[in-house]
Short mmCIF file of C-alpha atoms in Angstrom, two decimals:
data_model
loop_
_atom_site.label_atom_id
_atom_site.label_comp_id
_atom_site.label_asym_id
_atom_site.label_seq_id
_atom_site.Cartn_x
_atom_site.Cartn_y
_atom_site.Cartn_z
CA MET A 4 0.04 -0.01 -0.04
CA LYS A 5 1.22 3.55 -0.79
CA ILE A 6 1.04 5.90 2.16
CA GLY A 7 1.46 9.68 1.64
CA TYR A 8 2.47 12.05 4.34
CA ILE A 9 1.86 15.83 3.82
CA ARG A 10 2.95 18.64 6.24
CA THR A 11 2.71 22.27 6.06
CA SER A 12 4.33 24.59 8.78
CA THR A 13 1.02 26.39 9.67
CA ALA A 14 -2.76 25.90 9.40
CA GLY A 15 -2.85 28.75 6.88
CA GLN A 16 -0.51 27.26 4.29
CA ASN A 17 -1.87 25.37 1.38
CA THR A 18 -1.34 21.44 0.83
CA ALA A 19 -2.73 21.35 -2.60
CA ARG A 20 0.77 21.09 -4.39
CA GLN A 21 1.58 17.97 -2.26
CA GLU A 22 -1.86 16.50 -2.43
CA VAL A 23 -1.77 16.75 -6.33
CA LEU A 24 1.60 14.87 -6.31
CA MET A 25 0.04 12.17 -3.95
CA GLN A 26 -2.75 11.69 -6.51
CA GLU A 27 -0.41 11.43 -9.51
CA LEU A 28 1.63 8.85 -7.62
CA GLY A 29 -1.68 6.75 -6.79
CA VAL A 30 -1.19 7.01 -3.10
CA ASP A 31 -3.75 4.89 -1.23
CA GLN A 32 -3.98 6.71 1.94
CA VAL A 33 -2.77 10.55 2.90
CA PHE A 34 -2.01 11.77 6.39
CA ILE A 35 -1.78 15.62 6.68
CA ASP A 36 -0.39 17.67 9.44
CA LYS A 37 -0.46 21.48 9.51
CA MET A 38 2.17 22.31 12.06
CA SER A 39 5.86 22.85 12.44
CA GLY A 40 8.22 19.87 11.67
CA LYS A 41 10.72 20.62 14.43
CA SER A 42 9.18 18.11 16.51
CA VAL A 43 8.03 14.50 15.87
CA GLU A 44 4.99 15.02 18.18
CA ARG A 45 2.59 15.51 15.31
CA PRO A 46 -0.73 13.64 15.53
CA GLU A 47 -1.06 12.69 11.82
CA LEU A 48 2.54 11.56 11.71
CA LYS A 49 1.92 9.36 14.73
CA LYS A 50 -1.26 7.85 13.15
CA MET A 51 0.71 7.14 9.96
CA MET A 52 3.44 5.45 11.80
CA SER A 53 1.00 3.26 13.67
CA PHE A 54 -0.97 2.72 10.46
CA VAL A 55 1.77 1.24 8.20
CA ARG A 56 2.44 -2.38 7.76
CA GLN A 57 5.22 -4.58 6.25
CA GLY A 58 5.28 -4.06 2.51
CA ASP A 59 3.91 -0.47 2.55
CA THR A 60 5.79 2.48 1.06
CA VAL A 61 5.59 5.83 2.75
CA ILE A 62 5.98 8.75 0.23
CA VAL A 63 6.75 12.42 0.99
CA GLU A 64 7.22 15.35 -1.29
CA SER A 65 10.53 16.28 0.30
CA ILE A 66 12.42 15.27 3.29
CA SER A 67 11.82 18.63 5.02
CA ARG A 68 8.15 17.83 4.97
CA PHE A 69 8.97 14.64 6.98
CA ALA A 70 11.48 15.78 9.49
CA ARG A 71 13.66 18.98 10.36
CA ASN A 72 16.76 17.43 11.75
CA THR A 73 18.96 14.44 10.93
CA ARG A 74 18.31 12.64 14.19
CA ASP A 75 14.58 12.65 13.78
CA LEU A 76 14.67 11.76 10.13
CA LEU A 77 16.84 8.79 10.83
CA GLU A 78 14.88 7.60 13.86
CA LEU A 79 11.63 7.75 11.80
CA VAL A 80 13.09 6.03 8.83
CA GLN A 81 14.56 3.40 11.12
CA GLN A 82 11.10 2.82 12.71
CA LEU A 83 9.76 2.36 9.22
CA THR A 84 12.53 -0.05 8.29
CA ASP A 85 11.84 -2.11 11.35
CA LYS A 86 8.36 -2.46 10.22
CA GLY A 87 9.42 -3.49 6.92
CA VAL A 88 8.27 -0.31 5.30
CA GLU A 89 10.18 1.61 2.60
CA PHE A 90 10.58 5.44 2.52
CA VAL A 91 10.44 7.46 -0.67
CA SER A 92 11.03 11.24 -0.99
CA LYS A 93 10.12 12.44 -4.40
CA LYS A 94 12.03 15.89 -4.50
CA GLU A 95 15.28 14.16 -3.55
CA SER A 96 14.66 10.94 -5.72
CA LEU A 97 15.36 9.05 -2.62
CA ASP A 98 14.22 5.38 -1.97
CA THR A 99 15.49 3.45 1.16
CA SER A 100 14.86 0.04 -0.34
CA THR A 101 18.41 0.58 -1.92
CA PRO A 102 21.96 0.90 0.01
CA SER A 103 22.64 4.07 -1.90
CA GLY A 104 19.20 5.58 -0.98
CA ARG A 105 19.96 4.90 2.62
CA PHE A 106 23.29 6.51 2.33
CA VAL A 107 21.85 9.61 0.42
CA LEU A 108 19.15 9.88 3.07
CA THR A 109 21.76 10.51 5.68
CA ILE A 110 23.50 13.35 3.63
CA PHE A 111 20.19 15.00 2.72
CA GLY A 112 19.01 14.88 6.35
CA ALA A 113 22.17 16.69 7.47
CA VAL A 114 21.54 19.30 4.72
CA ALA A 115 18.13 19.90 5.72
CA GLU A 116 19.16 20.34 9.36
CA LEU A 117 21.94 22.66 8.36
CA GLU A 118 19.63 24.70 6.32
CA ARG A 119 17.16 24.99 9.40
CA GLU A 120 19.93 26.11 11.45
CA TYR A 121 20.88 28.89 8.93
CA ILE A 122 17.41 30.01 8.97
CA LEU A 123 17.32 30.37 12.68
CA GLN A 124 20.81 32.07 12.78
CA ARG A 125 19.60 34.64 10.20
CA GLN A 126 16.51 35.09 12.15
CA LYS A 127 18.30 35.84 15.39
CA GLU A 128 20.83 38.13 13.53
CA GLY A 129 17.81 40.02 12.12
CA ILE A 130 16.07 40.45 15.39
CA ALA A 131 19.32 41.79 17.00
CA ILE A 132 19.77 44.38 14.30
CA ALA A 133 16.20 45.40 14.59
CA LYS A 134 16.42 45.70 18.41
CA GLN A 135 19.58 47.88 18.07
CA GLN A 136 17.63 50.18 15.63
CA GLY A 137 14.63 50.27 18.01
CA LYS A 138 12.28 48.59 15.44
CA TYR A 139 11.77 45.30 17.42
CA LYS A 140 9.92 45.73 20.70
CA GLY A 141 8.91 41.93 21.14
CA ARG A 142 5.39 40.77 21.64
CA LYS A 143 3.07 43.19 23.11
CA ALA A 144 1.70 42.29 26.68
CA VAL A 145 -1.86 40.94 26.83
CA VAL A 146 -3.84 42.30 29.63
CA PRO A 147 -7.21 41.05 30.43
CA PRO A 148 -9.87 43.60 29.76
CA ASP A 149 -11.20 43.66 33.28
CA PHE A 150 -7.78 43.81 34.83
CA ASN A 151 -7.91 47.29 36.13
CA THR A 152 -11.46 46.68 37.82
CA VAL A 153 -10.31 43.52 39.32
CA VAL A 154 -7.08 44.98 40.69
CA SER A 155 -8.99 47.98 42.07
CA SER A 156 -11.20 45.53 43.99
CA TRP A 157 -8.27 43.59 45.16
CA LYS A 158 -6.44 46.84 46.50
CA ARG A 159 -9.58 47.91 48.11
CA GLY A 160 -9.72 44.71 50.07
CA ASP A 161 -12.92 43.65 48.53
CA ILE A 162 -11.41 40.39 47.17
CA THR A 163 -8.18 38.46 47.88
CA ALA A 164 -5.34 38.17 45.58
CA VAL A 165 -5.97 34.58 45.00
CA SER A 166 -9.52 35.42 43.75
CA ALA A 167 -8.28 38.20 41.54
CA MET A 168 -5.72 35.84 40.03
CA LYS A 169 -8.50 33.34 39.35
CA GLN A 170 -10.94 35.85 37.96
CA LEU A 171 -8.17 37.06 35.62
CA GLN A 172 -6.74 33.50 34.91
CA LEU A 173 -3.23 34.75 35.82
CA SER A 174 -0.61 32.95 37.59
CA LYS A 175 0.78 34.43 40.71
CA SER A 176 3.86 35.83 39.08
CA SER A 177 2.04 37.25 36.00
CA PHE A 178 -0.42 38.88 38.23
CA TYR A 179 2.03 40.60 40.54
CA ARG A 180 4.25 41.47 37.43
CA LYS A 181 1.29 43.23 35.60
CA VAL A 182 0.33 45.02 38.93
CA ARG A 183 3.95 46.39 39.01
CA GLU A 184 3.90 47.42 35.32
CA MET A 185 0.51 49.05 35.59
CA ARG A 186 2.01 51.29 38.28
CA TYR A 187 4.53 52.86 36.09
CA GLU A 188 2.30 53.35 32.89
#
């Protein structure tokens, strides 16, 4: 049986291109995750790994859709191999049923991980430059809409701090930090 695995990094991204490829390849069953690939804790990936049986072939559009680092890639492929399942990545023309395919898999996995590290490095560098220029302030603090009312009640002694934290759904540290921040605004 041909099993397809599709992944996009966010729910807003389109899976159509990968789905068309799976149709063209005559895939029998497709599993789709719409989340980051940096972790193997993806619901559809787990379902697929449980679903596959000896003699099946797992097909992905590219290695980066399956795993973001070499360790995860090699572990996932080893789990498939242990079950007697082949792994095929169309973009890299990779097929683990051959010795050269297994060798190339290791190389491509390392390249995908290196590419991800470069992206993260460039992102950090860009944020550092933006901070130096005063353009990056970070995420804006989220304050519950009834924060001032609840804090006023707490300060008057009408309610306890614990009650105020529960009403605002804030942890103790968040509650007191926001109270301190509000004093200076």
